[in-house]
Short mmCIF file of C-alpha atoms and ligand atoms in Angstrom, two decimals:
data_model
loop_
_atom_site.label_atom_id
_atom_site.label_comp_id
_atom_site.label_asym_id
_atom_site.label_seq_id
_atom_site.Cartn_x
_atom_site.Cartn_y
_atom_site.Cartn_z
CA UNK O 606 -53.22 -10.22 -10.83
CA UNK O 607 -50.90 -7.05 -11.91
CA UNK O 608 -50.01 -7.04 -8.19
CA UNK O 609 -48.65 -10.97 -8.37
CA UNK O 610 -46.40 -10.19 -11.60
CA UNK O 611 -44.91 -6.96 -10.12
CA UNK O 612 -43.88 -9.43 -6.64
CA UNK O 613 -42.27 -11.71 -8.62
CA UNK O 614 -40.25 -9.22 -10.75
CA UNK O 615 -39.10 -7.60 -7.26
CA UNK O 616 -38.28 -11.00 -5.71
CA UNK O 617 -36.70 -12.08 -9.16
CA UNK O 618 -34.28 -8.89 -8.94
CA UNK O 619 -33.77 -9.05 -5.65
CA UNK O 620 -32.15 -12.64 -5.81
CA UNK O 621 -30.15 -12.00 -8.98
CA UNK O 622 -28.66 -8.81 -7.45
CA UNK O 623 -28.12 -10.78 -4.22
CA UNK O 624 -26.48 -13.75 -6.63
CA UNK O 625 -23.70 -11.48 -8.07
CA UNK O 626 -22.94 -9.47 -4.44
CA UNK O 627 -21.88 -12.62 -3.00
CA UNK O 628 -20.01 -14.40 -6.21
CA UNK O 629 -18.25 -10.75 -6.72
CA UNK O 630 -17.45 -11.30 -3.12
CA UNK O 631 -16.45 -14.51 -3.22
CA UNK O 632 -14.09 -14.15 -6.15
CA UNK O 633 -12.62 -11.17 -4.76
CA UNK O 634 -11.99 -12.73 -1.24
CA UNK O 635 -10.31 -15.62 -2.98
CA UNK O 636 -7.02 -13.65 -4.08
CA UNK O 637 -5.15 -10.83 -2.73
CA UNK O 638 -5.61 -7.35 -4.05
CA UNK O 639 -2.56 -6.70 -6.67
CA UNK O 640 -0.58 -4.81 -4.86
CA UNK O 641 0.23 -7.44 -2.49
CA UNK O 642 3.73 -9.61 -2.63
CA UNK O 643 4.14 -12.11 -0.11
CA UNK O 644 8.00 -11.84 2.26
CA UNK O 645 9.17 -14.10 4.69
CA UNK O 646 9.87 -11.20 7.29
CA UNK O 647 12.59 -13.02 8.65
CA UNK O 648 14.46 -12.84 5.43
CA UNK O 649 14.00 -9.08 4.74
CA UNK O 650 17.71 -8.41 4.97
CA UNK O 651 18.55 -11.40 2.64
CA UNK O 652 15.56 -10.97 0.15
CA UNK O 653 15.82 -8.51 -3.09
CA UNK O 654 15.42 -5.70 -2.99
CA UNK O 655 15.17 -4.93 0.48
CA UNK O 656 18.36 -6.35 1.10
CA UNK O 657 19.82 -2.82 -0.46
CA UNK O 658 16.85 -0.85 0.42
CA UNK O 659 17.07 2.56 -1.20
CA UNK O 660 15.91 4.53 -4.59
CA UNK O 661 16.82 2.66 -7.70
CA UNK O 662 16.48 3.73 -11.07
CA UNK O 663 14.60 1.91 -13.68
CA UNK O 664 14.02 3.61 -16.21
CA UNK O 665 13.43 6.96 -17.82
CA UNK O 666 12.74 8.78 -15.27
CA UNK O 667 11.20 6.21 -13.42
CA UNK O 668 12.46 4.92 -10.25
CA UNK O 669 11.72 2.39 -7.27
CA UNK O 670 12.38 2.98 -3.56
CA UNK O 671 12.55 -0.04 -1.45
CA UNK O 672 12.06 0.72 2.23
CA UNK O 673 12.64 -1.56 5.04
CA UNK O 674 10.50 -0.90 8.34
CA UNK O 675 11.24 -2.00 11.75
CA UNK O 676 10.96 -0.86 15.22
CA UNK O 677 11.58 1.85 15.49
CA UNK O 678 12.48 3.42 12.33
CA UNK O 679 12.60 3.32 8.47
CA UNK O 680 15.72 2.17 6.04
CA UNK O 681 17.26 4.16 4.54
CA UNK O 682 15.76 7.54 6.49
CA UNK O 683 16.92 10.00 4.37
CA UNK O 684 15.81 10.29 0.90
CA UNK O 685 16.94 12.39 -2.40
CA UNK O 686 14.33 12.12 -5.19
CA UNK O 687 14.88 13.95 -8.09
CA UNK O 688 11.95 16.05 -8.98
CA UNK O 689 9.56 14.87 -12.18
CA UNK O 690 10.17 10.99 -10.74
CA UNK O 691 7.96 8.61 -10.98
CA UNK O 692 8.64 6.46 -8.03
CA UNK O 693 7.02 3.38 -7.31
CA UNK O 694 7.46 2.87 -3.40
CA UNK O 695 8.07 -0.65 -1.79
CA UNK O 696 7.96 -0.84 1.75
CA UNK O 697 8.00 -4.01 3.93
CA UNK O 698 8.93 -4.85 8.21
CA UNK O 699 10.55 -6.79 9.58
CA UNK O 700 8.56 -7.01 12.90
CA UNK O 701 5.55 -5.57 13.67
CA UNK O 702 2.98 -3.74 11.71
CA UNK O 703 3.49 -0.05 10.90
CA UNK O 704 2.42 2.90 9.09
CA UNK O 705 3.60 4.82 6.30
CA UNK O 706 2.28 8.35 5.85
CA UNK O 707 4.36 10.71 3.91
CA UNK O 708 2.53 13.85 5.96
CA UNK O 709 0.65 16.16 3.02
CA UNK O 710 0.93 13.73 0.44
CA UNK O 711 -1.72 10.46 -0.89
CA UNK O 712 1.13 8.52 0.33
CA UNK O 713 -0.19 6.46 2.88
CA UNK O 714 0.16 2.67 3.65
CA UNK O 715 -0.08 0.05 6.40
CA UNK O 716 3.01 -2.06 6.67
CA UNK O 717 2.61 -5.66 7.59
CA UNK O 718 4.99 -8.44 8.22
CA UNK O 719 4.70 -11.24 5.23
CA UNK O 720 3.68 -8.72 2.83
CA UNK O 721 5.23 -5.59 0.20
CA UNK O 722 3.11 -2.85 0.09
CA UNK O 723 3.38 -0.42 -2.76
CA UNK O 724 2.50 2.91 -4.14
CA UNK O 725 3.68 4.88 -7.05
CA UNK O 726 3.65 8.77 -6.98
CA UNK O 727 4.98 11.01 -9.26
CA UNK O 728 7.16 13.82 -7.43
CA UNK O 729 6.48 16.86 -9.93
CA UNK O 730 7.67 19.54 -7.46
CA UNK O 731 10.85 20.34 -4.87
CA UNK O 732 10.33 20.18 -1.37
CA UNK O 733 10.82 18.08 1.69
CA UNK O 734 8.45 15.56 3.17
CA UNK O 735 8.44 13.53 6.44
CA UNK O 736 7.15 10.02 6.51
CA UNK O 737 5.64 9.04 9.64
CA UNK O 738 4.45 5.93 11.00
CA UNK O 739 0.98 6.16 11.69
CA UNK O 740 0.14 2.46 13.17
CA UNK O 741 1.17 2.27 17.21
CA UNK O 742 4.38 -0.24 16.94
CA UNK O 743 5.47 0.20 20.56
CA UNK O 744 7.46 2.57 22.70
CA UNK O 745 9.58 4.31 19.84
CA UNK O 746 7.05 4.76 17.72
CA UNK O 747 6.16 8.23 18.30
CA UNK O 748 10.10 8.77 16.83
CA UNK O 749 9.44 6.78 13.88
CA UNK O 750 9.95 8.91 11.03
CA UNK O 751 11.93 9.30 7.58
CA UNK O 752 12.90 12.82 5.69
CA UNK O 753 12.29 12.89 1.99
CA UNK O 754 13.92 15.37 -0.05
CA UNK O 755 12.89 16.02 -4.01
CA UNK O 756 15.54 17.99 -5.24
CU1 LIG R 926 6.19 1.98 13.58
CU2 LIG R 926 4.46 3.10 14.81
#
């Protein structure tokens, strides 16, 4: 009799835990995750603010680097960040899908045509980093890389 109760209790949890996997799932795969902005990629050049890509400041100490990939490189590819920014990092393409890895940092994105990826980072020391793209793109992209410099 004990035995019966105990089975339904387990087949009672059992559903409501299945119940809120899938309408957690369902909900979530109904909207994008935050950090996504939708770009025509055909626009990039024409669309703010990728159409001066580049570190902008706004704010105290708070700043927001727009960064325009394509095959095979990054714009702009040199970079002066002055140290204690907070930098918010917006990086689109215009082709295909890349990568963006700024080596020894948590710095590291996939870059896909239609879509702004970002990331914000705060650089609290001086030094030089290299971004590299870290998604194959085609025959350059072993040379696809940008030079970031926190001064
Ligand atoms: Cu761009 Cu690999």
């Amino acid at each position: 009799k004990y035995e019966k109760i105990w089975l339904f209790f387990g087949i009672g949890s059992l559903f409501v835990f299945l119940t809120i996997i899938g309408v957690s799932a369902f909900a979530q795969g109904n909207q994008p995750p935050s950090c996504l902005t939708t770009i025509d990629p055909e626009k990039v050049d024409e669309t703010p603010p990728f159409n001066k890509p580049g570190l902008v400041k706004t704010g105290d100490n708070e700043y927001q680097l727009n960064i325009v990939a394509s095959a095979f490189a990054y714009t702009p590819n040199q970079i002066e960040i002055p140290k204690g920014a907070k930098v918010t990092i917006n990086v689109t393409t215009k082709d295909v899908i890349h990568g963006f890895e700024m080596a020894g940092t948590n710095v590291n994105m996939m870059v896909e045509p239609g879509y702004v990826n970002s990331f914000t980072k705060t650089f609290n020391k001086t030094g030089q980093y290299t971004i590299v793209c870290n998604e194959y793109c085609g025959a350059g992209h072993h040379m696809m890389t940008a030079k970031v410099k926190v001064v």
